[in-house]
Coordinates of C-alpha atoms and ligand atoms in Angstrom, one line a residue:
X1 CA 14.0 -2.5 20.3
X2 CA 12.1 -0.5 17.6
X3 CA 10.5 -2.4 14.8
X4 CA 10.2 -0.3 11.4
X5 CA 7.6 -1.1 8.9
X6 CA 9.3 -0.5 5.7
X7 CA 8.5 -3.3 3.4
X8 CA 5.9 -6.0 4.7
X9 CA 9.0 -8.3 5.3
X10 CA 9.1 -6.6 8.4
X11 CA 6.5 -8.7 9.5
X12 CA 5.8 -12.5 9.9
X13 CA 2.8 -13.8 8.6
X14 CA 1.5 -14.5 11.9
X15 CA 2.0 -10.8 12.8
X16 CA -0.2 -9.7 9.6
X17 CA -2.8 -12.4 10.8
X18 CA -2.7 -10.7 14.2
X19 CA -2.9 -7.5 12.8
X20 CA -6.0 -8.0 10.3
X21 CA -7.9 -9.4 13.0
X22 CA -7.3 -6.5 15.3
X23 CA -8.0 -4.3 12.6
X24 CA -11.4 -6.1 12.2
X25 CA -12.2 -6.0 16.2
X26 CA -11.2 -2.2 16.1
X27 CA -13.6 -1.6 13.3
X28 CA -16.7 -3.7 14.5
X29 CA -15.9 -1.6 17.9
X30 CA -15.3 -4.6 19.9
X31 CA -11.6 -3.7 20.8
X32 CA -10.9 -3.1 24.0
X33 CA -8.6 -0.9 25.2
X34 CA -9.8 1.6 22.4
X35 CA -7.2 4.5 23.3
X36 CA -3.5 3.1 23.9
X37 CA -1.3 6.0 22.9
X38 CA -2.5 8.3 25.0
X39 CA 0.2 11.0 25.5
X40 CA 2.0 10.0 22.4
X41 CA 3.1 12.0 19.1
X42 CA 3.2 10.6 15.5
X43 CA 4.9 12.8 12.9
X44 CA 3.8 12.4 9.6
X45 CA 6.0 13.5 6.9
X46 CA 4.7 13.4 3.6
X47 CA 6.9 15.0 0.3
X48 CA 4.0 13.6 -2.1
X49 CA 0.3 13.9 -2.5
X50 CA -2.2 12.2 -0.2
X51 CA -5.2 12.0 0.4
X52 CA -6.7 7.9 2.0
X53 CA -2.8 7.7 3.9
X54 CA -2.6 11.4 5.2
X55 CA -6.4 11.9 6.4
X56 CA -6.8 7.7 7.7
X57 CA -3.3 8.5 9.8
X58 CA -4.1 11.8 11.1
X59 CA -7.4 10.6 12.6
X60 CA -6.4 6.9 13.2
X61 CA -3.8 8.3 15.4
X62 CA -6.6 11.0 17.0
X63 CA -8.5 8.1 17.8
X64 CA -6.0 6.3 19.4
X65 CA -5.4 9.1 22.2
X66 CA -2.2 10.3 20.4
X67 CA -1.5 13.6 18.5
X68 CA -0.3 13.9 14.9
X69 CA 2.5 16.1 13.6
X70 CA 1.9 16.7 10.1
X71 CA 5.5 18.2 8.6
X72 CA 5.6 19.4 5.1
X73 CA 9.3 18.7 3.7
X74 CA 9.1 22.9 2.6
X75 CA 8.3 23.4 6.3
X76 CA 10.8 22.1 7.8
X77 CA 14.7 22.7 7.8
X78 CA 15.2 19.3 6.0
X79 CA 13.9 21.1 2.5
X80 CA 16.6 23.8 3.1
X81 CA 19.5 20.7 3.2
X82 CA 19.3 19.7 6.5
X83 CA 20.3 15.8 6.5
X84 CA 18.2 13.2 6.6
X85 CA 20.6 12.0 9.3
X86 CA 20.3 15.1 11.7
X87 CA 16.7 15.6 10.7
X88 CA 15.7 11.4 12.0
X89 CA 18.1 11.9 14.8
X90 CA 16.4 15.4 16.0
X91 CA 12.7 14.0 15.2
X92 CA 13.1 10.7 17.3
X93 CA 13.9 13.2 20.8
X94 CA 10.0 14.5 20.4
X95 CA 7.9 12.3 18.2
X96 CA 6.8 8.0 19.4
X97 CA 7.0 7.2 15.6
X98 CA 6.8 8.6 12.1
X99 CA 5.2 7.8 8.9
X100 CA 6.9 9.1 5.7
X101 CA 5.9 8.9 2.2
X102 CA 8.5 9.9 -0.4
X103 CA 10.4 9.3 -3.7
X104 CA 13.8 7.0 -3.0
X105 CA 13.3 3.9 -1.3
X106 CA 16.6 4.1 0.2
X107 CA 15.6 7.7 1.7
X108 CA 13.5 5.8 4.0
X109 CA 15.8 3.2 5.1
X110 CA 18.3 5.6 5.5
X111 CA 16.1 7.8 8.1
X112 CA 15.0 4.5 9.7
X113 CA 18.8 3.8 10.1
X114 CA 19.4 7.0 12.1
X115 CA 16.3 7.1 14.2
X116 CA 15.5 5.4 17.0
X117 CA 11.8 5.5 17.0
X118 CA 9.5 3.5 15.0
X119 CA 9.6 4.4 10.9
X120 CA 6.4 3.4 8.9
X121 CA 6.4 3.7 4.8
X122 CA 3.6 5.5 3.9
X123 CA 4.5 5.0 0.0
X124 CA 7.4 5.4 -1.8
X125 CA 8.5 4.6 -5.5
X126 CA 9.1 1.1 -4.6
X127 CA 6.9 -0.2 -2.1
X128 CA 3.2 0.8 -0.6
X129 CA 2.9 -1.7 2.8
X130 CA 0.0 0.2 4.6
X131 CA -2.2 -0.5 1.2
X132 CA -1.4 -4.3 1.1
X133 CA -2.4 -4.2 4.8
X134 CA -6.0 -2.7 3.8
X135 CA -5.8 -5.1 1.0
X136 CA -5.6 -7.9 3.6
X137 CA -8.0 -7.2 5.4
X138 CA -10.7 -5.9 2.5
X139 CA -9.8 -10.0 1.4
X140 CA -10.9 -11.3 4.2
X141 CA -14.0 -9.1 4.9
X142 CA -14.9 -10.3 1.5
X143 CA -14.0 -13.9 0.9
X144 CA -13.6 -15.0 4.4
X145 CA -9.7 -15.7 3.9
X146 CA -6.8 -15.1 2.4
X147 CA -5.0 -18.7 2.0
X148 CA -5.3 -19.9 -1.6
X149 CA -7.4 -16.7 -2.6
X150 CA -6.6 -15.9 -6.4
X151 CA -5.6 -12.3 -7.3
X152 CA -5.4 -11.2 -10.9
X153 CA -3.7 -7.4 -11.1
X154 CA -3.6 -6.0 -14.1
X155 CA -1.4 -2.7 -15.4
X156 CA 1.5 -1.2 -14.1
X157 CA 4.3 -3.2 -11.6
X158 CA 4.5 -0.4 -9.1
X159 CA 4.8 0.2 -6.1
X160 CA 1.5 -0.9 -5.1
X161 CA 1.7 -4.3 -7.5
X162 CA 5.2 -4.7 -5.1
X163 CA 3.6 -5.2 -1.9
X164 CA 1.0 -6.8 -3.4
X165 CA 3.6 -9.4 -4.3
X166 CA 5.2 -9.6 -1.1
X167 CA 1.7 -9.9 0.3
X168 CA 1.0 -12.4 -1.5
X169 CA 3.9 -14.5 -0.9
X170 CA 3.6 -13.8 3.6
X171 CA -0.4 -15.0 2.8
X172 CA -0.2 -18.2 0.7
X173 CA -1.9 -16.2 -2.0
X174 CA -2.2 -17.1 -5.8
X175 CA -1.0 -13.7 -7.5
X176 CA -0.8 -13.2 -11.5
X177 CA 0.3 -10.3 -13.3
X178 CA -0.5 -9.3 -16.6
X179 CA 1.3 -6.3 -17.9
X180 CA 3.4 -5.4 -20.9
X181 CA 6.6 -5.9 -21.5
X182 CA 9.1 -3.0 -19.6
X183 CA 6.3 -2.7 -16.7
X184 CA 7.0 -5.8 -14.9
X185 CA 7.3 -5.2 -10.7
X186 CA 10.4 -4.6 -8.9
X187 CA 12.9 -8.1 -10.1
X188 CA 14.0 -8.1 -6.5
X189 CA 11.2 -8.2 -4.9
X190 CA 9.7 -10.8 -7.4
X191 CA 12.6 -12.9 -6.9
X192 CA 12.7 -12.6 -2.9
X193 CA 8.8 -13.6 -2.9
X194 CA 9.0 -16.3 -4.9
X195 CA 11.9 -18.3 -2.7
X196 CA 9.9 -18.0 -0.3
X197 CA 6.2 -18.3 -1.3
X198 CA 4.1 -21.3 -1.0
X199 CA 2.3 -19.6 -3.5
X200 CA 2.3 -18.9 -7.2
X201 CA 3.4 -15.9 -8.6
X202 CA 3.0 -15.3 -12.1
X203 CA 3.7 -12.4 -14.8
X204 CA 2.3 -12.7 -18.2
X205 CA 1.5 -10.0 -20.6
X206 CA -2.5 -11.3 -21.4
X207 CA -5.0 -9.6 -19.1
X208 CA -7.7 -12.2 -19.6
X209 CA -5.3 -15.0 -18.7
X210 CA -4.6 -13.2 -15.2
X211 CA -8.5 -12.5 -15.1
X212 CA -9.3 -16.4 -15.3
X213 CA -10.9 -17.5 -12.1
X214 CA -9.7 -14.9 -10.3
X215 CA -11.4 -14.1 -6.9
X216 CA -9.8 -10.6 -6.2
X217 CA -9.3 -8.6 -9.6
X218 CA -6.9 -5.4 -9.1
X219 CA -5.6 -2.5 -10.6
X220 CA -3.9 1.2 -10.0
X221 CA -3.2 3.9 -12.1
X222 CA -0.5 4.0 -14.7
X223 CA 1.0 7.0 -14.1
X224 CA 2.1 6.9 -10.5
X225 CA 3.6 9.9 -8.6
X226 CA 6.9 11.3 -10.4
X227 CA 5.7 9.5 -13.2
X228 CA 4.1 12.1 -15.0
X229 CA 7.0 13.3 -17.7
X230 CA 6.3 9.9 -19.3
X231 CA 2.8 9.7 -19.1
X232 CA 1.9 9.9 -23.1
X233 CA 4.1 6.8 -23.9
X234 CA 2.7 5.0 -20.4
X235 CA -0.7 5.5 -21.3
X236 CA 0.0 4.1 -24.4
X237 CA 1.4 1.4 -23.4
X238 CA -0.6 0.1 -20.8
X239 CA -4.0 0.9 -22.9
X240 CA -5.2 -2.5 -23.3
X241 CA -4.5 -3.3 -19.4
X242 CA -8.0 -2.0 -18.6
X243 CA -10.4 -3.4 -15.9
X244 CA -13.9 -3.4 -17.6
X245 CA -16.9 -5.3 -17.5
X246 CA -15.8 -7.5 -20.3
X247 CA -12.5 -8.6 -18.3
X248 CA -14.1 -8.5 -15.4
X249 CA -16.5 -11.4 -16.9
X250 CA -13.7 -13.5 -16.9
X251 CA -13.0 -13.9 -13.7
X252 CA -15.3 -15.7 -11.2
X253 CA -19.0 -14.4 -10.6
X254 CA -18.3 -13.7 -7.3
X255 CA -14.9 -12.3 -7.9
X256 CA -13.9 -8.2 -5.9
X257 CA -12.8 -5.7 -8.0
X258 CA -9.9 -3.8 -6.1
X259 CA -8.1 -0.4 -6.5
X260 CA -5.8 1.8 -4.2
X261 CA -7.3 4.7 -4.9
X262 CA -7.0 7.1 -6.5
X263 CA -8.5 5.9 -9.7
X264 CA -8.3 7.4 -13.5
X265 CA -11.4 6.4 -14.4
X266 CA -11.6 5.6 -18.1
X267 CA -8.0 4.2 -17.6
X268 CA -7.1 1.5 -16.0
X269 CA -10.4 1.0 -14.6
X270 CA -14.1 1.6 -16.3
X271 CA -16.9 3.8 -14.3
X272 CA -19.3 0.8 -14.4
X273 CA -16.8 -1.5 -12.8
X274 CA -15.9 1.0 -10.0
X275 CA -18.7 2.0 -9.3
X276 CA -20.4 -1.4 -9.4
X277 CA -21.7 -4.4 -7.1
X278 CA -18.4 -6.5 -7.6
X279 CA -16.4 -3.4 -6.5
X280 CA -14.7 -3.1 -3.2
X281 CA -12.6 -0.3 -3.2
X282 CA -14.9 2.1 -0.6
X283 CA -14.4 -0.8 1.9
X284 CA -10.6 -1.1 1.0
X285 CA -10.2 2.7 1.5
X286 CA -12.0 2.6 5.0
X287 CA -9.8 -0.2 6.2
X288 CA -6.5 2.1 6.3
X289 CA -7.7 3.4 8.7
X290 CA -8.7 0.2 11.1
X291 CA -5.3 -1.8 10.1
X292 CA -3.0 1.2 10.5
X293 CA -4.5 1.9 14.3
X294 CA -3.9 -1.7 14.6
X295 CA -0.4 -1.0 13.0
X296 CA 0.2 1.9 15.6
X297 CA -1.1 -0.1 18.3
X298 CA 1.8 -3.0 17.8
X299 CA 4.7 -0.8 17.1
X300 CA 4.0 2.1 19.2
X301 CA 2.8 0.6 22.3
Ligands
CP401 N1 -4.1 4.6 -1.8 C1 -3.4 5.7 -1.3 O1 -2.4 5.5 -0.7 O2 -4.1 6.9 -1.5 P1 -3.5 8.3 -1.2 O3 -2.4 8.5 -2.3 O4 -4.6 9.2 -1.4 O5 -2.9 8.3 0.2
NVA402 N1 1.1 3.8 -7.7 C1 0.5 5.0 -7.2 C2 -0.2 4.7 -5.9 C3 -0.9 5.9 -5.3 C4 -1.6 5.5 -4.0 C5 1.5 6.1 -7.0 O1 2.6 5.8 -6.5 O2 1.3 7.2 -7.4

């Protein structure tokens, strides 16, 4: 049977375990087996902006033997009303698997729903899996583990701060919050995570709290995608939910500064800090591309 990858619920923890460490064999070119989709095609249908998921896809899946099939939502019949129905039905027939990034969470599920190949979110309002992967694995390169690691994220409870929850709950991760009130993450994802995590998982509105002997410090923009009719009154808002050296001095000396990319510097994250020896967020963006071939590799194959 196909296995989506919508939310990382769709995986155990032991399959995310299995999955960092393949990611980390493929990268330190170790892996054997270094072309398994040979022959296969991977549509990749994207109705927002890309630039880490679209390009470490498109050449992950190169690498992997297989050929990509980029499809632009104005490109294909499915922006002149087509249904997303006819359109996942149709697509399953020629492509191995699909990654799609869009608006609606439920758009996803509902193509997942009607296709019979493999559906992998690439982003959408509510959830970003593929970065928490990356995340993983950018933990571990760095601190050697992910089991009682302490993430502070501070700003915005997006899509990205979503994942990062569920993440965090699969893991047996500490995870605080700080953001203002109105910004909190998705309630149902917070509420599924924490009956089931043997980890804390706290929100609180003080940056320098969350900061507190943190190990992995984290932040994304404020504005995300489809955001940006607000953006005055979010900016505003979330203005005091900066990562700068002065927070970043409270967490522990050793502690990785994280972000998803892409970053408004000057916003939620200070050009010294990002561009400075605690940061991480190179490494983070290279390893898309070594946990979604691993990704590809387990659902595809
Ligand atoms: N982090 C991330 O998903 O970046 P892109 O929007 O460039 O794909
Ligand atoms: N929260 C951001 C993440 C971009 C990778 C957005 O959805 O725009």
């Amino acid at each position: 049977m196909k296995k989506d990858f919508l939310t990382l619920w769709d995986m155990s923890s032991g399959e995310i375990a299995m999955l960092v460490k393949r990611a980390v064999e493929r990268k330190s070119g170790i892996a054997a087996n270094k072309c398994p989709l040979i022959g296969k095609s991977i549509g990749l249908f994207f109705e927002k902006a890309s630039t880490r998921t679209r390009v470490s896809f498109e050449v992950g899946i190169y690498q992997l033997g297989a050929h990509p099939v980029y499809l632009n939502p104005n490109e294909i019949q499915i922006g002149r009303g087509e249904t997303i129905s006819d359109t996942a039905k149709t697509l399953s027939r020629y492509l191995d698997a699909i990654v799609i990034r869009t608006f609606k969470h439920n758009l996803i599920e509902e193509f997942a729903l009607h296709s019979s190949i493999p559906v992998i979110n690439g982003l959408t309002d509510l959830h970003h899996p593929c970065q928490a992967l990356g995340d993983l694995m950018t933990i571990t390169e760095k601190k050697g583990r992910l089991k009682g690691i302490r993430i502070a994220y501070i700003g915005d409870g997006n899509n990205v701060a979503n994942s990062l929850i569920e993440a965090a709950s699969l893991m047996e991760m500490d995870l605080t919050i700080a953001c203002p009130e109105g910004y909190e993450p998705d309630p149902d994802v917070l509420d599924r995570a924490r009956g089931s995590a043997k980890s804390e998982i706290i929100i609180l509105r003080e940056p320098k709290e969350a900061a507190g002997r943190a190990d992995v410090i984290y932040t994304d923009v404020w504005v995300s995608m489809g955001q940006e009719r607000e953006s005055e009154e979010r900016k505003k808002r979330l203005k005091d939910y900066q990562i700068n050296s002065k927070l970043l001095s409270c967490a522990k000396k050793d502690a990785v500064v994280l972000h998803c990319l892409p970053a408004h510097r000057g916003e939620e994250i200070t050009n010294d800090v990002i561009d400075g020896p605690q940061s991480a967020v190179f490494d983070q963006a290279e390893n898309r591309l070594h946990v979604q071939k691993a990704l590809l590799e387990m659902l595809v194959t």
